[in-house]
Amino acid sequence: MRINPNVVPTILADLQQSQVSLDTALQQVSTGKSVNVPSDNPTAAAAMVQNTIESGDVDQYTQNVNSVLSTVQSADSVLSDVVKSLTQAVSLGTEGANGVNSAADQQEIATQVQGIFANVLSAANTSVGGAFLFGGTSIATPYTADPSSSTGFTYSGNDDSNSVAVGDQMSVQVNLPGSQVFSNSTTNVLGSLNSLVTALKSGNASDITSATSAVDSAVNYISQQQVFYGNVESQLNSQQTTLQQDTVTLSTQENNLIGVNEATAATNLSQAETDNSAALAAAAKVLPNTLLNFLQPPS
Amino acid sequence: MTRMGGLNASLLIGMQALDAAQGALTATSNNIANVNTPGYTREVAQFSENGENQTGDEVTGGGVTLDGLQSIRDELLNIQIQQQTSLQSSVNTQSSSLQQVQTFFTSSGNDLASALTAFSGGLAQLSANPGSTATQQSVLANGQNLASAFNTTAQGLTAAQSDADRQVPQTVTQINSLTQQIAQLNGQLSQVPAAESGGTTEDQLDQLVQQLSGLTGIAITQGTDGETITTANGTPLVIGGQSFNLQTSTGTNGFQQVLDSNGNNITSSIQGGTLGGAIGIRDQVIPGFLSQLNTLASQLGTAFNTAQAQGFDSNGNAGTNFFTIPTNTNDAAAGISVAISNPAQIAISSDGSADSNGNVANLSAALTNKLPSGQTPANAYADLVFQVGSATSNANTQSTAIGQNLTQLTNQQGAVSAVDVNEETTNLMRYQAAYEAASRIVSTIQVLDNAALNMGSSSSF
């Protein structure tokens, strides 16, 4: 059977084919990716859309956890300070109720408790990153001293709280409004301090005792509120671990979808180079050969 | 009994042999001359034995006749090659268009997936920092990027569509020019018997038909007055010596429509070739992608606006539309834009208080919840990426497969029709030897004739 004497198109097609393989191998080695355009692997490219969006979200959730965690820790430590101040006020109240102080000493104690009132009020106005820890969702300074009020202060915050997204469909309540942290129907932290100051100033021992006991129960109340922040912290810590695992899972998935094994890619490249050289060498050998090369020219 | 006719008969045979060898040498030299001519079909000298001469009881051979030079071609193979050529140029047209299109769906930092990621991440950040103007500003910027990613992707698709549209009238002009030339050659062929044509006209005709098949799918029937060529669905292009021009006109959709010579719109029935490929991309493939993109832009924008309306902005006002979405869904992706200009207008708050982030969860949910299409935005976009990638990959694979098939067919055609320099060199030597031998016959007979004539001459004794 006659065969096609024109080998040029076949040789060109082979050369082109080996050039394509070489380009592909080179691109995979240089980008570290096996999927550079959707047509390289449509399924993987589609799965990568989800992966990219999820990775972005997980990164942001991780940042949120870190930022919220520092806010919550600040609130927790502020409340610990408040507990210390209140405990100090209880000691002062007990001292003021013992009946052996001079009027001047009594006033001195009252002034000290007044100072504690101011400290606690200032603590209740702590802000982190421009947002008040105990103002609910309001941007107004939550607490102002108000001598005209029976409790000695005015609350300008609101009763709301914010929840921050730390996962898909998962958010964590990150603050308690001051109206809840510092008071409920039976306890009023700042109010009890204010009453103690008033009682100390008046010198009435039984008033001082009952006011001191109110401050004492305020200590317990604040400690109970701290539990909330402790719980949020542990929730955030556990979410942090989950997010770290998600990051690993997503990057593993990304690698499985579009990554290349470097050893395989390098082997492919060297294979493609060899093939390409072989195709070129073969073309160089075959193309110029005809019967005429072996005939004597007519004399 | 006489044998006097014998020498003359041999002389005649020698002359015929000279003619035959000369003719064969012409074929060989023409073959060698056209070794690289595209579409050239090798010629082979056709010899036949002449009738026998009977003289009395004796029968002698009558010599050789050169019947002609036959072009060696396989019409069936040609038709297969034409069909595959049509398919390949159709697929190649689609493949190169899709290669462009898919760059808009490739992860680049400006693509929709990146824009969605940034927008979603920005909202999550807003959840932690509702009061931060910088964060609000970045959410607004991310929203603008998302809208512009929709715009860019839609523009990429419509640009590819316009490119394909521009190919339609260009290709139709080329088709008309080819069919006119083919009709002319058809006319020439019908007036010259095939044996006398020498194959040149047929070679030209085959070349033109081959080119035509690259432009559009065709069907060929051989008739008494040459080839009849129609489009794949039967619209006549060439009948014998007459050609029928296709026309184009702008359709109601703004795209070039293809009309037959009677003005009937045959656009949707065109298949194969550059024309079929371009029309397929323009009227089917890209509109499919565009429609999905538009649905996504429209539904995502609407869902986000709805979430926006559930909350309050930083000034305590009820949330207004974040995105402006064109009323016509067909323009949604190309026309979507951000409606608000002030980051304070993002409806972050659920209760109207300034530091509340209560509505951020709703805004985020708009990006992750299922749209009316039944898919989440990420899934809807992933689906689109898959379809674009898959269409491109299929076109590439098909192009490679048809290319291999075509190489195979061209090889077969080459095996039948291509000039082999080695073969021609051998033939050259064969016919040279034959010519030399035939001329030796003539010179020998001449010597013998002389001898016979001189038999009665006195000078010979």
mmCIF file of C-alpha atoms in Angstrom, chain B residues 143-342:
data_model
loop_
_atom_site.group_PDB
_atom_site.id
_atom_site.type_symbol
_atom_site.label_atom_id
_atom_site.label_comp_id
_atom_site.label_asym_id
_atom_site.label_seq_id
_atom_site.Cartn_x
_atom_site.Cartn_y
_atom_site.Cartn_z
ATOM 1 C CA GLY B 143 -19.720 46.575 46.954
ATOM 2 C CA GLN B 144 -18.603 48.836 44.112
ATOM 3 C CA ASN B 145 -15.964 46.261 43.131
ATOM 4 C CA LEU B 146 -18.610 43.540 43.087
ATOM 5 C CA ALA B 147 -20.835 45.638 40.826
ATOM 6 C CA SER B 148 -17.923 46.427 38.535
ATOM 7 C CA ALA B 149 -16.890 42.733 38.465
ATOM 8 C CA PHE B 150 -20.420 41.982 37.227
ATOM 9 C CA ASN B 151 -20.083 44.798 34.651
ATOM 10 C CA THR B 152 -16.656 43.617 33.449
ATOM 11 C CA THR B 153 -17.715 39.987 33.150
ATOM 12 C CA ALA B 154 -20.850 40.950 31.217
ATOM 13 C CA GLN B 155 -18.789 43.208 28.947
ATOM 14 C CA GLY B 156 -16.316 40.369 28.352
ATOM 15 C CA LEU B 157 -19.174 38.143 27.247
ATOM 16 C CA THR B 158 -20.824 40.739 25.001
ATOM 17 C CA ALA B 159 -17.451 41.661 23.469
ATOM 18 C CA ALA B 160 -16.924 38.023 22.467
ATOM 19 C CA GLN B 161 -20.466 38.045 21.085
ATOM 20 C CA SER B 162 -19.744 41.161 19.003
ATOM 21 C CA ASP B 163 -16.499 39.622 17.716
ATOM 22 C CA ALA B 164 -18.459 36.570 16.583
ATOM 23 C CA ASP B 165 -21.071 38.858 15.015
ATOM 24 C CA ARG B 166 -18.393 40.684 13.014
ATOM 25 C CA GLN B 167 -17.188 37.359 11.622
ATOM 26 C CA VAL B 168 -20.624 36.651 10.074
ATOM 27 C CA PRO B 169 -20.667 39.227 7.220
ATOM 28 C CA GLN B 170 -16.913 38.747 6.612
ATOM 29 C CA THR B 171 -17.363 35.008 6.260
ATOM 30 C CA VAL B 172 -20.442 35.402 4.047
ATOM 31 C CA THR B 173 -18.426 37.639 1.691
ATOM 32 C CA GLN B 174 -15.702 34.984 1.495
ATOM 33 C CA ILE B 175 -18.315 32.261 0.886
ATOM 34 C CA ASN B 176 -19.844 34.242 -1.990
ATOM 35 C CA SER B 177 -16.457 34.847 -3.571
ATOM 36 C CA LEU B 178 -15.647 31.126 -3.362
ATOM 37 C CA THR B 179 -19.000 29.922 -4.710
ATOM 38 C CA GLN B 180 -18.636 32.264 -7.700
ATOM 39 C CA GLN B 181 -15.200 30.824 -8.507
ATOM 40 C CA ILE B 182 -16.476 27.287 -8.016
ATOM 41 C CA ALA B 183 -19.417 27.868 -10.370
ATOM 42 C CA GLN B 184 -17.020 29.203 -13.005
ATOM 43 C CA LEU B 185 -14.750 26.147 -12.745
ATOM 44 C CA ASN B 186 -17.821 23.881 -12.787
ATOM 45 C CA GLY B 187 -18.825 25.510 -16.071
ATOM 46 C CA GLN B 188 -15.349 24.929 -17.530
ATOM 47 C CA LEU B 189 -15.293 21.314 -16.422
ATOM 48 C CA SER B 190 -18.662 20.497 -17.976
ATOM 49 C CA GLN B 191 -17.344 21.581 -21.389
ATOM 50 C CA VAL B 192 -14.115 19.560 -21.273
ATOM 51 C CA PRO B 193 -14.110 15.759 -21.050
ATOM 52 C CA ALA B 194 -12.448 14.627 -17.839
ATOM 53 C CA ALA B 195 -9.714 12.696 -19.678
ATOM 54 C CA GLU B 196 -8.551 15.840 -21.454
ATOM 55 C CA SER B 197 -8.596 18.168 -18.506
ATOM 56 C CA GLY B 198 -5.307 16.967 -17.095
ATOM 57 C CA GLY B 199 -6.710 17.348 -13.595
ATOM 58 C CA THR B 200 -5.685 20.980 -13.121
ATOM 59 C CA THR B 201 -9.226 22.354 -13.063
ATOM 60 C CA GLU B 202 -10.347 19.582 -10.755
ATOM 61 C CA ASP B 203 -7.454 20.300 -8.419
ATOM 62 C CA GLN B 204 -8.455 23.959 -8.294
ATOM 63 C CA LEU B 205 -12.087 23.024 -7.743
ATOM 64 C CA ASP B 206 -11.212 20.664 -4.898
ATOM 65 C CA GLN B 207 -9.073 23.344 -3.302
ATOM 66 C CA LEU B 208 -11.888 25.901 -3.441
ATOM 67 C CA VAL B 209 -14.477 23.442 -2.133
ATOM 68 C CA GLN B 210 -12.090 22.559 0.688
ATOM 69 C CA GLN B 211 -11.783 26.275 1.564
ATOM 70 C CA LEU B 212 -15.547 26.652 1.360
ATOM 71 C CA SER B 213 -16.055 23.750 3.758
ATOM 72 C CA GLY B 214 -13.870 25.592 6.285
ATOM 73 C CA LEU B 215 -16.275 28.533 6.129
ATOM 74 C CA THR B 216 -19.551 26.647 6.417
ATOM 75 C CA GLY B 217 -20.867 23.088 6.456
ATOM 76 C CA ILE B 218 -21.720 21.957 2.917
ATOM 77 C CA ALA B 219 -23.260 19.007 1.109
ATOM 78 C CA ILE B 220 -22.031 18.018 -2.355
ATOM 79 C CA THR B 221 -23.730 15.963 -5.045
ATOM 80 C CA GLN B 222 -22.176 15.114 -8.412
ATOM 81 C CA GLY B 223 -24.476 15.817 -11.322
ATOM 82 C CA THR B 224 -24.218 15.783 -15.077
ATOM 83 C CA ASP B 225 -23.236 19.443 -15.177
ATOM 84 C CA GLY B 226 -20.649 19.291 -12.403
ATOM 85 C CA GLU B 227 -20.947 19.576 -8.642
ATOM 86 C CA THR B 228 -24.034 20.814 -6.827
ATOM 87 C CA ILE B 229 -23.142 22.399 -3.508
ATOM 88 C CA THR B 230 -25.651 23.299 -0.815
ATOM 89 C CA THR B 231 -25.372 24.321 2.810
ATOM 90 C CA ALA B 232 -25.836 21.492 5.294
ATOM 91 C CA ASN B 233 -29.581 22.181 5.434
ATOM 92 C CA GLY B 234 -30.046 22.332 1.649
ATOM 93 C CA THR B 235 -29.790 26.013 0.711
ATOM 94 C CA PRO B 236 -28.209 25.962 -2.766
ATOM 95 C CA LEU B 237 -24.818 27.652 -3.118
ATOM 96 C CA VAL B 238 -23.653 26.314 -6.493
ATOM 97 C CA ILE B 239 -25.626 24.403 -9.104
ATOM 98 C CA GLY B 240 -23.493 23.587 -12.125
ATOM 99 C CA GLY B 241 -22.190 26.823 -13.559
ATOM 100 C CA GLN B 242 -24.404 29.040 -11.439
ATOM 101 C CA SER B 243 -23.706 30.354 -7.936
ATOM 102 C CA PHE B 244 -26.189 31.678 -5.404
ATOM 103 C CA ASN B 245 -24.968 34.456 -3.132
ATOM 104 C CA LEU B 246 -25.820 34.512 0.552
ATOM 105 C CA GLN B 247 -26.703 37.898 2.039
ATOM 106 C CA THR B 248 -26.586 39.467 5.473
ATOM 107 C CA SER B 249 -28.856 41.954 7.162
ATOM 108 C CA THR B 250 -29.128 43.330 10.670
ATOM 109 C CA GLY B 251 -31.776 41.439 12.642
ATOM 110 C CA THR B 252 -34.122 42.718 15.327
ATOM 111 C CA ASN B 253 -31.632 41.582 17.990
ATOM 112 C CA GLY B 254 -28.990 43.834 16.418
ATOM 113 C CA PHE B 255 -26.969 40.897 15.108
ATOM 114 C CA GLN B 256 -26.164 40.077 11.487
ATOM 115 C CA GLN B 257 -28.577 37.518 10.044
ATOM 116 C CA VAL B 258 -27.725 35.251 7.117
ATOM 117 C CA LEU B 259 -30.241 35.213 4.240
ATOM 118 C CA ASP B 260 -30.325 32.910 1.232
ATOM 119 C CA SER B 261 -30.449 34.276 -2.322
ATOM 120 C CA ASN B 262 -34.239 34.628 -2.017
ATOM 121 C CA GLY B 263 -33.996 36.646 1.188
ATOM 122 C CA ASN B 264 -35.116 33.876 3.586
ATOM 123 C CA ASN B 265 -33.435 33.964 7.005
ATOM 124 C CA ILE B 266 -31.386 30.783 7.340
ATOM 125 C CA THR B 267 -29.238 31.917 10.281
ATOM 126 C CA SER B 268 -30.420 29.308 12.754
ATOM 127 C CA SER B 269 -29.880 26.419 10.345
ATOM 128 C CA ILE B 270 -26.261 27.295 9.513
ATOM 129 C CA GLN B 271 -23.960 24.676 10.906
ATOM 130 C CA GLY B 272 -20.265 23.966 10.671
ATOM 131 C CA GLY B 273 -17.403 26.093 9.470
ATOM 132 C CA THR B 274 -16.353 29.492 10.758
ATOM 133 C CA LEU B 275 -19.850 30.781 10.043
ATOM 134 C CA GLY B 276 -21.613 28.021 11.996
ATOM 135 C CA GLY B 277 -19.125 28.347 14.856
ATOM 136 C CA ALA B 278 -19.514 32.111 15.093
ATOM 137 C CA ILE B 279 -23.317 31.933 14.960
ATOM 138 C CA GLY B 280 -23.353 29.163 17.597
ATOM 139 C CA ILE B 281 -21.183 31.217 19.962
ATOM 140 C CA ARG B 282 -23.159 34.394 19.331
ATOM 141 C CA ASP B 283 -26.695 33.008 19.464
ATOM 142 C CA GLN B 284 -26.466 30.045 21.820
ATOM 143 C CA VAL B 285 -23.339 29.652 23.940
ATOM 144 C CA ILE B 286 -22.801 33.213 25.174
ATOM 145 C CA PRO B 287 -26.510 34.059 25.620
ATOM 146 C CA GLY B 288 -26.662 31.020 27.953
ATOM 147 C CA PHE B 289 -23.820 32.366 30.088
ATOM 148 C CA LEU B 290 -25.165 35.917 29.991
ATOM 149 C CA SER B 291 -28.587 34.837 31.143
ATOM 150 C CA GLN B 292 -27.136 33.041 34.182
ATOM 151 C CA LEU B 293 -24.911 36.000 34.999
ATOM 152 C CA ASN B 294 -27.840 38.411 34.713
ATOM 153 C CA THR B 295 -30.028 36.251 36.941
ATOM 154 C CA LEU B 296 -27.265 36.125 39.544
ATOM 155 C CA ALA B 297 -26.647 39.897 39.424
ATOM 156 C CA SER B 298 -30.337 40.673 39.640
ATOM 157 C CA GLN B 299 -31.183 38.209 42.414
ATOM 158 C CA LEU B 300 -28.086 38.900 44.498
ATOM 159 C CA GLY B 301 -28.611 42.664 44.219
ATOM 160 C CA THR B 302 -32.269 42.326 45.137
ATOM 161 C CA ALA B 303 -31.527 40.061 48.111
ATOM 162 C CA PHE B 304 -28.941 42.523 49.403
ATOM 163 C CA ASN B 305 -31.324 45.463 48.962
ATOM 164 C CA THR B 306 -33.976 43.537 50.886
ATOM 165 C CA ALA B 307 -31.518 42.932 53.735
ATOM 166 C CA GLN B 308 -30.572 46.600 53.617
ATOM 167 C CA ALA B 309 -34.254 47.536 54.042
ATOM 168 C CA GLN B 310 -34.452 45.440 57.217
ATOM 169 C CA GLY B 311 -32.035 47.702 59.085
ATOM 170 C CA PHE B 312 -31.110 51.279 59.779
ATOM 171 C CA ASP B 313 -28.134 53.293 58.603
ATOM 172 C CA SER B 314 -25.641 55.076 60.822
ATOM 173 C CA ASN B 315 -27.905 58.135 60.949
ATOM 174 C CA GLY B 316 -30.823 56.098 62.232
ATOM 175 C CA ASN B 317 -32.709 56.194 58.930
ATOM 176 C CA ALA B 318 -34.301 53.093 57.455
ATOM 177 C CA GLY B 319 -31.937 51.332 55.030
ATOM 178 C CA THR B 320 -32.285 52.248 51.363
ATOM 179 C CA ASN B 321 -31.234 50.276 48.277
ATOM 180 C CA PHE B 322 -27.521 49.449 48.240
ATOM 181 C CA PHE B 323 -27.495 48.380 44.586
ATOM 182 C CA THR B 324 -29.225 49.971 41.608
ATOM 183 C CA ILE B 325 -30.424 47.090 39.434
ATOM 184 C CA PRO B 326 -31.646 47.693 35.872
ATOM 185 C CA THR B 327 -35.347 46.851 35.538
ATOM 186 C CA ASN B 328 -34.678 44.597 32.571
ATOM 187 C CA THR B 329 -33.005 41.443 33.903
ATOM 188 C CA ASN B 330 -31.164 41.117 30.572
ATOM 189 C CA ASP B 331 -29.170 44.225 31.478
ATOM 190 C CA ALA B 332 -28.694 43.324 35.144
ATOM 191 C CA ALA B 333 -25.034 42.265 35.085
ATOM 192 C CA ALA B 334 -23.933 44.952 32.660
ATOM 193 C CA GLY B 335 -25.828 47.706 34.451
ATOM 194 C CA ILE B 336 -25.715 46.920 38.161
ATOM 195 C CA SER B 337 -24.162 49.711 40.230
ATOM 196 C CA VAL B 338 -23.966 50.854 43.830
ATOM 197 C CA ALA B 339 -26.808 53.206 44.728
ATOM 198 C CA ILE B 340 -25.366 54.814 47.829
ATOM 199 C CA SER B 341 -22.354 57.095 47.968
ATOM 200 C CA ASN B 342 -21.976 57.592 51.707
#
